[in-house]
XYZ file of C-alpha atoms in Angstrom:
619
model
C -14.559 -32.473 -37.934
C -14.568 -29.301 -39.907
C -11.793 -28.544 -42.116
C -8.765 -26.684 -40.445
C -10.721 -26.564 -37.058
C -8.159 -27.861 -34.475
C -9.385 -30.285 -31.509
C -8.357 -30.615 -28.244
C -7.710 -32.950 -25.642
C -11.283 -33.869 -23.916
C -11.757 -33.081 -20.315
C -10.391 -36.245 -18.394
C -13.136 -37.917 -15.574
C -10.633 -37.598 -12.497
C -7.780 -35.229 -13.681
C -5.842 -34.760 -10.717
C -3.829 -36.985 -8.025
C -2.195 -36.795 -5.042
C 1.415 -38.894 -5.071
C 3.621 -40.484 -7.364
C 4.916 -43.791 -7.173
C 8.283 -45.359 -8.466
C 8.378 -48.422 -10.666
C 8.398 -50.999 -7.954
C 5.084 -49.445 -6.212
C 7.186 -47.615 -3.316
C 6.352 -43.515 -3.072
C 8.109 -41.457 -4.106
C 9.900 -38.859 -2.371
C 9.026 -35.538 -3.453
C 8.739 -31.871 -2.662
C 6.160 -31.653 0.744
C 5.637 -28.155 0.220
C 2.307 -27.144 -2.119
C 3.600 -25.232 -5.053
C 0.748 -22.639 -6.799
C 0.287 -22.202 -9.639
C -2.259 -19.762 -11.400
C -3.025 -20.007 -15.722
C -4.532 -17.255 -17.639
C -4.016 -16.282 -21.184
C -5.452 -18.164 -24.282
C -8.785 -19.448 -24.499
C -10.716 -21.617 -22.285
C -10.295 -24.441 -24.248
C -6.562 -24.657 -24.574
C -6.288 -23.851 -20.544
C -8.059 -27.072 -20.509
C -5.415 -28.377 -22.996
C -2.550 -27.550 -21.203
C -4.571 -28.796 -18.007
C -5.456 -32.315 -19.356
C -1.816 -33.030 -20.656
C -0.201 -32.334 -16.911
C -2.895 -34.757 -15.396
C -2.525 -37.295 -17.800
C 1.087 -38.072 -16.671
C 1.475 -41.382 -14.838
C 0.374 -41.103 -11.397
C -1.392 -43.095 -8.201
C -4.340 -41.755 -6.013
C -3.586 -42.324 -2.018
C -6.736 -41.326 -0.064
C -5.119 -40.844 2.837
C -2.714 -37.989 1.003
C -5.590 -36.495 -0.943
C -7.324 -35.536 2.455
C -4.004 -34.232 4.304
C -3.727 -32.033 0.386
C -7.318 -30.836 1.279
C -7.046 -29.833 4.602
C -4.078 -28.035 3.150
C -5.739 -26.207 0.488
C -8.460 -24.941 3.265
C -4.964 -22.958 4.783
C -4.588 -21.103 1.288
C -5.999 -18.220 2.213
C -6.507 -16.816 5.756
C -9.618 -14.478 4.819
C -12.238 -14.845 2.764
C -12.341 -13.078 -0.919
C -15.154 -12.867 -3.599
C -13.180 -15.729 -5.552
C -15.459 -18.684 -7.086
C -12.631 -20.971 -8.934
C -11.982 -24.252 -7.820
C -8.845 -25.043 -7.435
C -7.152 -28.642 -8.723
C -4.062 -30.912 -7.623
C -1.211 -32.542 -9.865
C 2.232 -34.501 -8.497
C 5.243 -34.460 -10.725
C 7.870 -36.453 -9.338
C 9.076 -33.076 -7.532
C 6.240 -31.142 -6.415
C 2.827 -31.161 -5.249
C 0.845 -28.572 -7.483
C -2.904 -26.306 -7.059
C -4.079 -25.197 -9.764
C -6.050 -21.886 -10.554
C -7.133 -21.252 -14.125
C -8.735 -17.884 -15.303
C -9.841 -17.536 -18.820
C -12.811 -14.935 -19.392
C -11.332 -11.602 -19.672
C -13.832 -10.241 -17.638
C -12.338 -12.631 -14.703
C -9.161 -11.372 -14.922
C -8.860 -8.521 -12.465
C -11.477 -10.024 -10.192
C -10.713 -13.638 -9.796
C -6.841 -13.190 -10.735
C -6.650 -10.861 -7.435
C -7.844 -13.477 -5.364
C -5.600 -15.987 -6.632
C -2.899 -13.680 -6.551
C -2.929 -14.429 -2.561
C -1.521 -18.227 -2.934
C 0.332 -18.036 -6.585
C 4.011 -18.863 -6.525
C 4.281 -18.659 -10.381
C 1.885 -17.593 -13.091
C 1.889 -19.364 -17.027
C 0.777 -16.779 -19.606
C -0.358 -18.495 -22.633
C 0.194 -16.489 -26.050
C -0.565 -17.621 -29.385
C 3.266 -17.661 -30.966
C 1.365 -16.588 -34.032
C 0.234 -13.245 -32.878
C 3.177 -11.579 -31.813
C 1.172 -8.787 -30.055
C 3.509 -7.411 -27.766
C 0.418 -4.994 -26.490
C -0.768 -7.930 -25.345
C 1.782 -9.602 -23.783
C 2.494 -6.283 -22.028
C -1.363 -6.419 -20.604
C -1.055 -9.986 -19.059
C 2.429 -9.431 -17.449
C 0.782 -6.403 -16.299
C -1.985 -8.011 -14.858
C 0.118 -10.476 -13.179
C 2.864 -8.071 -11.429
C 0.525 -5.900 -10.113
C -1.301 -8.281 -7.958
C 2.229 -9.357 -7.105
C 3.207 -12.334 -8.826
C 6.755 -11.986 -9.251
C 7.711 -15.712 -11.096
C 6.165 -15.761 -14.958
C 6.255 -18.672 -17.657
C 5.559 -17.163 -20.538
C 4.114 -20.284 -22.810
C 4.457 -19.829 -26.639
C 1.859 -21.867 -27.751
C 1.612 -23.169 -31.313
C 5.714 -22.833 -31.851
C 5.522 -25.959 -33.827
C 3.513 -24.183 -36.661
C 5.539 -20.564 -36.155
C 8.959 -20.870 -35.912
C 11.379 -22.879 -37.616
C 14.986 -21.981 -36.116
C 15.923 -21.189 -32.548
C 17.045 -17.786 -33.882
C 13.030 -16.971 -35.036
C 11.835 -17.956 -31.397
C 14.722 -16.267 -29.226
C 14.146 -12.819 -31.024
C 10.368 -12.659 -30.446
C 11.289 -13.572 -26.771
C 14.129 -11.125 -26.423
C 11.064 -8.451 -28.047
C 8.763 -9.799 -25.277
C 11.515 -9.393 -22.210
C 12.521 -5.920 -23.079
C 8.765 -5.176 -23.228
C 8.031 -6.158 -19.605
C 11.654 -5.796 -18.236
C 10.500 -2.349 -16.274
C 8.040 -4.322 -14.571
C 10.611 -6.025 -12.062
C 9.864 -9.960 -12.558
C 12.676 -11.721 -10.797
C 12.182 -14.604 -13.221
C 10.845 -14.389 -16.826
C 11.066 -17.845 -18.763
C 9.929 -18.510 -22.058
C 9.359 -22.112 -23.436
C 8.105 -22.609 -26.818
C 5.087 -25.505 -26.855
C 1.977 -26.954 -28.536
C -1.264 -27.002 -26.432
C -2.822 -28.980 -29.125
C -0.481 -31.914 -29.361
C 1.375 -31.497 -26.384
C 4.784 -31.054 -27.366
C 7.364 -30.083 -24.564
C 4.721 -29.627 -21.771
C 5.882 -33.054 -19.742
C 8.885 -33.977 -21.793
C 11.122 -32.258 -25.047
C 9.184 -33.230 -28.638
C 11.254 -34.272 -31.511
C 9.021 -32.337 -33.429
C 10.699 -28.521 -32.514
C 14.491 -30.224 -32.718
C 15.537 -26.375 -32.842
C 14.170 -25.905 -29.439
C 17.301 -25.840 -26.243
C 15.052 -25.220 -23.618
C 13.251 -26.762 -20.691
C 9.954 -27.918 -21.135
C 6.783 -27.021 -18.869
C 6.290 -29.324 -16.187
C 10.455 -29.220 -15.967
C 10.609 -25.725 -15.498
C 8.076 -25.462 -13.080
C 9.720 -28.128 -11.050
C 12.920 -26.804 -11.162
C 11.982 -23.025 -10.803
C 13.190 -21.506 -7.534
C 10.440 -19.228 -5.449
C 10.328 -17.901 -2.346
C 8.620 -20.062 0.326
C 6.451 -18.537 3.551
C 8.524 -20.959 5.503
C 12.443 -18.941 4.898
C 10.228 -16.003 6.304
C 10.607 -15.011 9.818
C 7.906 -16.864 12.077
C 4.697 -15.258 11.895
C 1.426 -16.993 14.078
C -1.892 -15.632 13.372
C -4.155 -16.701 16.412
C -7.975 -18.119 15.228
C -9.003 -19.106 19.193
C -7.733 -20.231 22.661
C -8.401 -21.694 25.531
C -7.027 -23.940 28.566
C -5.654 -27.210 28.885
C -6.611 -29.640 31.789
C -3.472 -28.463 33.338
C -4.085 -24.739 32.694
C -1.696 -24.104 30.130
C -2.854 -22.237 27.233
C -3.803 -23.745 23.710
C -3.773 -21.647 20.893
C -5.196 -22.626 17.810
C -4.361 -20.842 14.369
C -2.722 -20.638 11.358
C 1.460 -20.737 10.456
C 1.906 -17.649 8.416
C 5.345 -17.538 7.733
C 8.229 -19.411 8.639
C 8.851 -22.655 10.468
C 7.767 -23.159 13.893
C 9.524 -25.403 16.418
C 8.778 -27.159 19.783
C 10.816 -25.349 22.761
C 10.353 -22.057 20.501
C 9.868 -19.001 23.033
C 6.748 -16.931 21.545
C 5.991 -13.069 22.536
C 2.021 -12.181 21.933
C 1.543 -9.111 19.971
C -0.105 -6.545 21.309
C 0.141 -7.561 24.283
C 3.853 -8.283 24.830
C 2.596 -11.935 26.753
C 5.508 -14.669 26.498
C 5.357 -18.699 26.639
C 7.506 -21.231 25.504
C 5.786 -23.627 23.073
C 5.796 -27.033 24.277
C 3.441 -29.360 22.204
C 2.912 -28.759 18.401
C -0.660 -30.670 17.697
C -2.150 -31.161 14.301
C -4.978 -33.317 12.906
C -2.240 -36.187 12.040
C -0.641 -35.832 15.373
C 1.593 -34.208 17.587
C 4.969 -33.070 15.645
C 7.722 -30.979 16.501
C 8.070 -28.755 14.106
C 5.637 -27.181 11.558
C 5.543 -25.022 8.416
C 3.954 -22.251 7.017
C 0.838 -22.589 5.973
C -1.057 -25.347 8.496
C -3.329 -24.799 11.216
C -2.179 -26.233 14.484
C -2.670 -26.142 17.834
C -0.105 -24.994 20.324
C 0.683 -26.055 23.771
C 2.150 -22.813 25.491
C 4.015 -23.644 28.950
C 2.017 -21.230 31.359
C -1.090 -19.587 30.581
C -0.549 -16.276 28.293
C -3.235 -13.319 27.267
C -3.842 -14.391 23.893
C -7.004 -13.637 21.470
C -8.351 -13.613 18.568
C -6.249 -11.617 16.345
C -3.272 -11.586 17.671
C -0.125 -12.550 16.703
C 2.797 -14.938 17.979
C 6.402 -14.461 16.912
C 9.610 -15.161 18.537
C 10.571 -13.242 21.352
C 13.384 -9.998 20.282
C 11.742 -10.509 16.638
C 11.407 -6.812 15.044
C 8.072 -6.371 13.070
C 6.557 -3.289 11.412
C 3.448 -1.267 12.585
C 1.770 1.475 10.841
C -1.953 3.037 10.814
C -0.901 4.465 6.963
C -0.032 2.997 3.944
C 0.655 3.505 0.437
C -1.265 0.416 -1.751
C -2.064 -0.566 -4.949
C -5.870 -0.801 -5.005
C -7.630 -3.368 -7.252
C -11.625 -2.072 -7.198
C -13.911 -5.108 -6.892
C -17.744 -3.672 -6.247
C -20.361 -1.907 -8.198
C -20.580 0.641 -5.893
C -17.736 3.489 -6.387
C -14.367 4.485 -4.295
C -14.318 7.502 -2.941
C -11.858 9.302 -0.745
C -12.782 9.486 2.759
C -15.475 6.768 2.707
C -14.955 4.560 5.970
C -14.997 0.528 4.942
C -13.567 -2.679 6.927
C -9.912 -3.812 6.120
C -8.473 -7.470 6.697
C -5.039 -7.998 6.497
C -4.173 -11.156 7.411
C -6.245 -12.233 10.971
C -6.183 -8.701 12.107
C -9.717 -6.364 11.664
C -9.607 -2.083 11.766
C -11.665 0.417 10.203
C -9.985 2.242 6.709
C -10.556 4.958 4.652
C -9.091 6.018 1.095
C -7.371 9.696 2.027
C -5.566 9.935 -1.543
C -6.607 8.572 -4.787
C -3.490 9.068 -6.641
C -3.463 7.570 -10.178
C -4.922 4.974 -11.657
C -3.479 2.678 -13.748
C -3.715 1.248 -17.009
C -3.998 -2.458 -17.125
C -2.690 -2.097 -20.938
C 0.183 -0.087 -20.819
C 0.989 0.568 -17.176
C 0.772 4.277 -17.812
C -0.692 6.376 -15.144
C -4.163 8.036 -15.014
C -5.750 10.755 -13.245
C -9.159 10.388 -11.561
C -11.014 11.086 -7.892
C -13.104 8.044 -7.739
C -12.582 4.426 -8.576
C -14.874 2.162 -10.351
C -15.703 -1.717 -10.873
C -12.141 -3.163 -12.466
C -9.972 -0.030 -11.570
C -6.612 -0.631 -10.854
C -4.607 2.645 -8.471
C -2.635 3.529 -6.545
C -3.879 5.194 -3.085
C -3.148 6.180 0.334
C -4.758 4.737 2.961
C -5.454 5.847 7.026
C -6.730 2.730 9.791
C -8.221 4.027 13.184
C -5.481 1.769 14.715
C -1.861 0.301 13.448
C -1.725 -2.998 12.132
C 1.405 -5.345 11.651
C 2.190 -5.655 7.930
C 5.036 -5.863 5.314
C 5.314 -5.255 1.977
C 4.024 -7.286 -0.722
C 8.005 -7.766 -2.313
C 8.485 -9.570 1.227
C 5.158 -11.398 2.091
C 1.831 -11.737 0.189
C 0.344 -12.419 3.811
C 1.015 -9.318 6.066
C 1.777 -7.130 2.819
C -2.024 -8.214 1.193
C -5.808 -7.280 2.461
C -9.309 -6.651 1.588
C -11.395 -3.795 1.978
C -15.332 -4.733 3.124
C -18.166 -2.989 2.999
C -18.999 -2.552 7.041
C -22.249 -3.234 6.762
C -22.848 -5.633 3.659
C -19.725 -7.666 4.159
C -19.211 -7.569 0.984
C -15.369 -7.608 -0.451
C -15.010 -3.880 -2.326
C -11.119 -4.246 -3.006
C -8.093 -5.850 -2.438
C -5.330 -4.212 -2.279
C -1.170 -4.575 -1.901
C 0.823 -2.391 0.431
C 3.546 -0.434 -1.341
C 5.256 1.088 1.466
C 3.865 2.942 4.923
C 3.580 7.179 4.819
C 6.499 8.682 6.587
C 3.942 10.789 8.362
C 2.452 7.924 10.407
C 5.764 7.875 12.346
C 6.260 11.417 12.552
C 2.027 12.593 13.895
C 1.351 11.585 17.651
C -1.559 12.052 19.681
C -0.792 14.984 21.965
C -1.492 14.146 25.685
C -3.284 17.256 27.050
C -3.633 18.127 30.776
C -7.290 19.629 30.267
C -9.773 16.512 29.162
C -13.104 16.932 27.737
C -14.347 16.185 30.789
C -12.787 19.168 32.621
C -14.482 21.630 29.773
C -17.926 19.976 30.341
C -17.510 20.769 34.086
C -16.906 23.996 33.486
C -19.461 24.640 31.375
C -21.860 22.475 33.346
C -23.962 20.699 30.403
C -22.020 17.276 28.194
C -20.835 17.661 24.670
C -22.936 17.028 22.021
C -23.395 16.971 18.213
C -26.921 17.413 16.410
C -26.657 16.194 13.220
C -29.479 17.850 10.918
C -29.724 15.927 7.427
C -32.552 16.704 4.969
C -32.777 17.786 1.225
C -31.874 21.600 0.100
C -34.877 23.417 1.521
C -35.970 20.995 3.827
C -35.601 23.624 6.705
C -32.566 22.584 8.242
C -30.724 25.852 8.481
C -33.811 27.319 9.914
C -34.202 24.879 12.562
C -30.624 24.697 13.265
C -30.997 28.448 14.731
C -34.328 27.754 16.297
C -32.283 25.141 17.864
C -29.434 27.359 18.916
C -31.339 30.166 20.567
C -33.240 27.668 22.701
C -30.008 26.229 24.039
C -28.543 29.577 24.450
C -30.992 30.827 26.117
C -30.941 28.266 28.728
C -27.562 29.275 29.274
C -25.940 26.246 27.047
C -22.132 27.285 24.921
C -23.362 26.205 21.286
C -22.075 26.495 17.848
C -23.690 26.090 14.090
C -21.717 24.444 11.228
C -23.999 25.355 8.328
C -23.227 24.091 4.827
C -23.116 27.385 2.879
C -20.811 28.783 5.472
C -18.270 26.164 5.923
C -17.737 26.268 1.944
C -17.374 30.083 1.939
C -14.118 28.684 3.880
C -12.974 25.464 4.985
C -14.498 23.724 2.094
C -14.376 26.384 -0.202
C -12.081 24.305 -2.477
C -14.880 21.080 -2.449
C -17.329 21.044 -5.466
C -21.091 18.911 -5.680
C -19.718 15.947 -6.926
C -19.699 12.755 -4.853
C -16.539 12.342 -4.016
C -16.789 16.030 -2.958
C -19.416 15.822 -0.804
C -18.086 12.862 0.652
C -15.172 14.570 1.911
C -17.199 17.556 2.920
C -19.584 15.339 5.353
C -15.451 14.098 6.757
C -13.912 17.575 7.416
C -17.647 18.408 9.354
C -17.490 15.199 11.409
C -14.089 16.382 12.370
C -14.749 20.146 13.179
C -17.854 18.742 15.262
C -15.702 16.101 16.679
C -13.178 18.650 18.364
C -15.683 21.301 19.074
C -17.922 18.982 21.083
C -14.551 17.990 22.577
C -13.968 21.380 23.481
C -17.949 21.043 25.587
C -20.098 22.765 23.192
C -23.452 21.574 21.680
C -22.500 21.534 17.812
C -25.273 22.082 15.554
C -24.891 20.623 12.074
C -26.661 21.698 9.053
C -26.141 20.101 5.897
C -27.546 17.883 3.123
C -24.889 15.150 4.125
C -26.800 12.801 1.246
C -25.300 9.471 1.673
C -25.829 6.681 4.625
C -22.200 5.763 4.712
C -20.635 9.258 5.806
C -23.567 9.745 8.326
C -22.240 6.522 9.432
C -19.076 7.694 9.499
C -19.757 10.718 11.025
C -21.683 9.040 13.923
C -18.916 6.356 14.916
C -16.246 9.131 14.530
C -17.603 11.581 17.039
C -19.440 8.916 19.158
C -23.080 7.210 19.273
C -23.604 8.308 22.669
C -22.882 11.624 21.582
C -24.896 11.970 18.256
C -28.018 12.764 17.729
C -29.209 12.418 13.989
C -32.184 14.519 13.155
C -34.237 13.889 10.059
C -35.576 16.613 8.586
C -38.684 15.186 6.538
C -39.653 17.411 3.916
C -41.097 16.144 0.597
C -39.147 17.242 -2.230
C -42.136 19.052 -3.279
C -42.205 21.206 -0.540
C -38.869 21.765 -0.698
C -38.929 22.564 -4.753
C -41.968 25.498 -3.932
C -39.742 27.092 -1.592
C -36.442 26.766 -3.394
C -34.903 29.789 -1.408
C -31.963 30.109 -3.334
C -33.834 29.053 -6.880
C -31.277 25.985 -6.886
C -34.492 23.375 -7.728
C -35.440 25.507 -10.627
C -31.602 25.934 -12.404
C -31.444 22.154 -11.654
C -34.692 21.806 -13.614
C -33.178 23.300 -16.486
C -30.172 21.960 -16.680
C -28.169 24.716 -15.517
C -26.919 23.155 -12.283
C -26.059 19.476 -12.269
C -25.335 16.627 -9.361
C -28.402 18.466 -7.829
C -29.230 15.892 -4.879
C -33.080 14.758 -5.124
C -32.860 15.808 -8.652
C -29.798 14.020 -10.552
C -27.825 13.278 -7.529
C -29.425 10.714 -5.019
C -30.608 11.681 -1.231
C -30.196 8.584 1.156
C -32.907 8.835 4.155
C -31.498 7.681 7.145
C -32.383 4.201 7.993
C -32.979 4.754 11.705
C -32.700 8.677 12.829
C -32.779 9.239 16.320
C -36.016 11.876 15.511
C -37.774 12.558 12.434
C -38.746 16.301 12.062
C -41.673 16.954 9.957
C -43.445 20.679 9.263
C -45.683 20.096 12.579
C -42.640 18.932 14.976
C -41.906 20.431 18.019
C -37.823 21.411 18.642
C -38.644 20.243 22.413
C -38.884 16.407 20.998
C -35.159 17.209 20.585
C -34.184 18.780 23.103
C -35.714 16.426 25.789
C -32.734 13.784 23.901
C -29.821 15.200 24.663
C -29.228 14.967 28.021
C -26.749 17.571 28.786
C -27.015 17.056 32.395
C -26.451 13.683 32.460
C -23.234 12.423 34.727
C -21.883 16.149 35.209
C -20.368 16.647 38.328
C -18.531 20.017 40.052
C-alpha cells in the first residue's frame, strides 16, 4: 500500500439485514416503524466506510421480514421521481433503517430531491481537518431546502484533529451559528473516524476527550416526526365491489393511523362509510399505519376513485389552486413563467404553470438571486397557479401533501420538484363570477359559434396579411370578428414584454386569454403571431378549447420570408443588430399536427369550410 494512502473497509457481500436477535436466539423487540436515513458529504469511498461499519454489527437475516421490509420500501414514495439510487436496510436493536447515499456532487440536487421525499434525518460527512465553514454552510443548505429538518453532522477524522473536547466543541459551536438561520429543529455533532470506525456503533477509547453519543446511538435515540402522529390522510390507488356490494378501496396510508370502525368522508365528493375490514398482504388487521398499502372494507358502497382522498369525517383540510414553492429545476429544457406542465402532489393530477419566478437561490450561501428563467440544477423560489385546487400542506407539516413534481405533459418526463411554502392569499380572495348571460346566449344572438383561428408562421410568412383576408371574408358574410395581431397587441397590452423566451412565452399566455374571453363574448378571433414554441400553442389550444381552435400553419420557407423582410428585421438580424431573432438565433417550432397548412398557393376557403359557425346554433 502506498505510503500515507489510507484504506478502507472493503465492500461487504450481503451488507444489510432485516432483524436482530437476543443472545438466546429469541427476536428482538424493536422499533416497527422504518426510519430514513439519507448520507451525502465526503467521498464515495468513506460513504461506503461509514456504510460497511453499520452493517457489520451483529445481526440475523429472517426471509420472511426481509419481504414484509420490501413491500414496505415499494410505499416510500407515492409517485414516481427521476431518482436511480438503490436504497439498503440495517437493524440496530431499536430501529429498522433505509439507506440512501449520494456522493457525486453533480447528484446532489437531483438525486438528494428525490430522497428528500422519505428522509427522516440526513448525516453530513466533513473532513474535521478542513474546517470550511463555506462548505458546511452548502450541505446544510442543500439539505433544508429539500426539507430535511433532522441533521448529524459527522466530523470525520477527529481522532487525527482534535485533541481536547474544548478544540472539537468550538469548531462545532462555529458550524451551528453558521447554519442556525436555517431553522433545523435538531443539529447534532459527533466527532468519528470513517477509517477505523471509532464511535460509529459504540464510544472508542481512542478520543477519551469525546462526551458525546456515538452514530448508530444517536440515530436510534433521535426523536422525528412520524406520518403516523399526523392526522389520517388515505390516498385512493383503485376500487371496486365486494361479493356483498360493499366497496373496497385499495391505496396507500399517508398519514396517520387508521383504525377498524373509523368513519371515512371521500374528498371531493363528500361520500361517507364506516371502515369495517382493514386487509393487507399478511392479513386482515385492525389498525394500520402510515405508509402501507391496504385494502379497505367500507360498510355500504361509497363514490370513490382514483385520486381521491379518505379522511375522517369533521376533519378540516386545506385547498388551494395557488401556491408559493421552492422549486428545485430537474430537466435540460428551461423554466419559464407561464409554460403549462403536469403537477403530482401526492395521488392527485392538475395542470400548473410558473406565474412568478421570484429569486433564485444560492445553494452556497443561501443568498437570493434575480433571474426570469430557471435552468438544469436551479434552486427558487416561485409562485405557482393549478386549473383546479388540490389538498396540500406545507412541507414544515407533511413531506406528502406539502411535496410534488412538475412533468412535462407530453414527455412524462419529471422537470422539477418542488416544496410548498405557503398558498397566495389571492386564491381565497378571486372567485369565478356567475353571470346571467352565457356564451351560449351571445352566439344566439349573433347567430354563428365562437371561434379562435390561430395563425402561426415565421416573421414574414404572411400571417398578418391573411389574417385580414380572413376577416373581410367573415365580415362580409355578416360574421362579428376581431384581429389580435402581434405588432399591435405590444404597442399595448404587451408593450412591457421583450423577444426573449420567457417573453414570448408569456406573450403567446396573455393572447390565449384575450382570445379566450373574446370568443366567449361570440366573436371569430383571428390571431396573428409568430407564437414559436409547441408548448404555448399547446397551451393556448387546451385553454380556449380544441373544439374551438383552429391552428393554421402558415408555411413559408424562411427564404421567402428573408426576400420580403417587410420591416428589414431578417437583414438587422443578419448583422447582428437585432438578436433572439426566431428562424435566425431564436428557434421556430412547426406545429406537429395543424389543423391546415397554408402555403403561397392556398385557398382561405380550405379554412373557412372548418369552422363551422353554424353548427348546433339555435334561436
Amino acid at each position: 500500500m502506498t505510503p500515507g494512502k489510507k484504506k478502507y473497509p472493503s465492500p461487504i457481500e450481503k451488507p444489510f439485514c432485516e432483524t436482530d436477535t437476543t443472545t438466546n436466539g429469541e427476536l428482538q423487540q424493536i422499533d416497527p416503524r422504518i426510519f430514513r436515513l439519507i448520507i451525502f458529504g465526503g467521498m464515495e469511498k468513506e460513504q461506503e466506510a461509514l456504510l460497511n461499519h453499520l452493517f457489520q454489527s451483529p445481526q440475523q437475516v429472517i426471509d420472511n421480514q426481509q419481504a414484509a421490509l420490501e413491500r414496505a420500501t415499494k410505499n416510500i414514495v407515492f409517485f414516481d421521481t427521476t431518482s436511480n439510487l438503490s436504497y439498503r436496510h440495517f437493524n440496530s436493536t431499536q430501529r429498522k433503517y433505509i439507506v440512501a447515499t449520494v456522493s457525486k456532487p453533480g447528484q446532489y440536487l437531483d438525486n438528494m430531491v428525490c430522497d428528500a421525499f422519505i428522509a427522516d434525518v440526513a448525516v453530513v460527512l466533513v473532513d474535521a481537518s478542513a474546517q470550511d465553514t463555506d462548505q458546511v454552510m452548502a450541505y446544510m443548505c442543500r439539505a433544508w431546502l429539500v426539507g430535511i429538518r433532522h441533521v448529524i453532522l459527522a466530523m470525520n477524522n477527529a481522532d487525527a484533529v482534535f485533541r481536547n473536547q474544548q478544540n472539537f466543541e468550538d469548531i462545532c459551536t462555529t458550524y451551528k451559528h453558521a447554519v442556525e438561520p436555517l431553522g433545523f429543529k435538531s443539529v447534532t455533532t459527533i466527532a468519528l473516524s470513517v477509517l477505523t470506525g471509532d464511535n460509529i456503533i459504540s464510544l472508542s477509547d481512542k478520543m477519551p476527550w469525546y462526551t458525546g453519543q456515538s452514530l448508530l446511538s444517536c440515530l436510534d435515540n433521535l426523536q422525528v416526526e412520524s406520518s403516523s402522529d399526523y392526522k389520517v390522510m388515505f390516498l385512493v390507488q383503485n376500487s371496486d365491489r365486494n361479493e356483498h356490494g360493499l366497496s373496497k378501496v385499495r391505496g396507500v396510508v399517508a398519514t396517520g393511523e387508521l383504525c377498524v370502525g373509523e368513519q371515512l368522508q371521500v374528498l371531493p365528493s363528500g361520500d361517507t362509510g364506516r371502515v369495517v375490514q382493514i386487509d393487507t398482504p399478511d392479513g386482515n388487521v385492525d389498525s394500520v399505519n402510515a405508509g402501507e398499502t391496504v385494502t379497505l372494507i367500507l360498510d355500504r358502497t361509497v363514490a370513490v376513485t382514483m385520486g381521491d382522498v379518505l379522511m375522517p369525517i369533521n376533519t378540516s383540510f386545506e385547498m388551494s389552486d395557488q401556491f408559493q414553492a421552492t422549486l428545485f429545476w430537474m430537466h435540460k429544457d428551461i423554466g419559464l413563467s407561464g409554460r403549462r406542465y403536469l403537477m403530482k402532489l401526492a395521488n392527485q393530477k392538475t395542470n400548473a404553470w410558473i406565474t412568478n419566478i421570484k429569486h433564485l437561490i444560492d445553494i452556497n450561501t443561501n443568498a437570493q438571486l434575480p433571474s426570469r428563467q430557471l435552468e438544469l440544477h436551479d434552486i427558487a423560489v416561485c409562485n405557482l397557479a393549478l386549473s383546479h385546487p388540490v389538498y396540500f400542506d406545507t412541507v414544515q407539516n407533511t413531506l406528502i401533501f406539502g411535496s410534488f413534481i412538475l412533468m412535462d405533459r407530453f414527455e412524462q418526463t419529471t422537470v422539477a420538484v418542488g416544496f410548498i411554502r405557503h398558498y397566495l392569499r389571492r386564491s381565497r380572495t378571486v372567485h369565478q363570477q356567475a353571470l346571467s348571460i352565457t356564451r351560449q346566449d351571445r352566439e344566439r344572438l349573433n347567430r354563428h359559434r365562437g371561434k379562435v383561428i390561430w395563425l402561426t408562421g415565421l416573421s414574414g410568412a404572411g400571417k398578418s396579411t391573411l389574417a385580414n383576408r380572413l376577416e373581410k371574408q367573415l365580415y362580409a358574410s355578416g360574421r362579428r370578428t376581431y384581429v389580435l395581431d402581434g405588432d399591435n397587441i405590444r404597442q399595448g397590452l404587451n408593450r412591457d414584454l421583450g423577444f426573449t423566451e420567457a417573453a414570448r412565452v408569456e406573450n403567446i399566455r396573455r393572447v390565449a386569454e384575450v382570445a379566450r374571453l373574446m370568443m366567449d363574448a361570440g366573436l371569430v378571433v383571428i390571431t396573428a403571431f409568430i407564437s414559436p414554441f409547441r408548448a404555448e400553442r399547446r397551451m393556448a389550444r387546451e385553454l380556449i378549447g380544441a373544439e374551438n381552435f383552429v391552428e393554421v400553419f402558415v408555411d413559408t420557407p424562411l427564404e421567402v420570408c428573408e426576400k420580403r423582410d417587410p420591416k428589414g428585421l431578417y437583414q438587422k438580424a443578419r448583422s447582428g443588430r437585432l438578436p433572439n431573432m426566431t428562424g435566425i438565433d431564436s428557434p421556430y417550432e412547426p406545429p406537429d399536427n395543424p389543423t391546415v397548412v397554408f402555403k403561397q398557393n392556398s385557398s382561405i376557403q380550405e379554412i373557412l369550410a372548418l369552422l363551422k359557425l353554424d353548427a348546433n346554433i339555435s334561436d
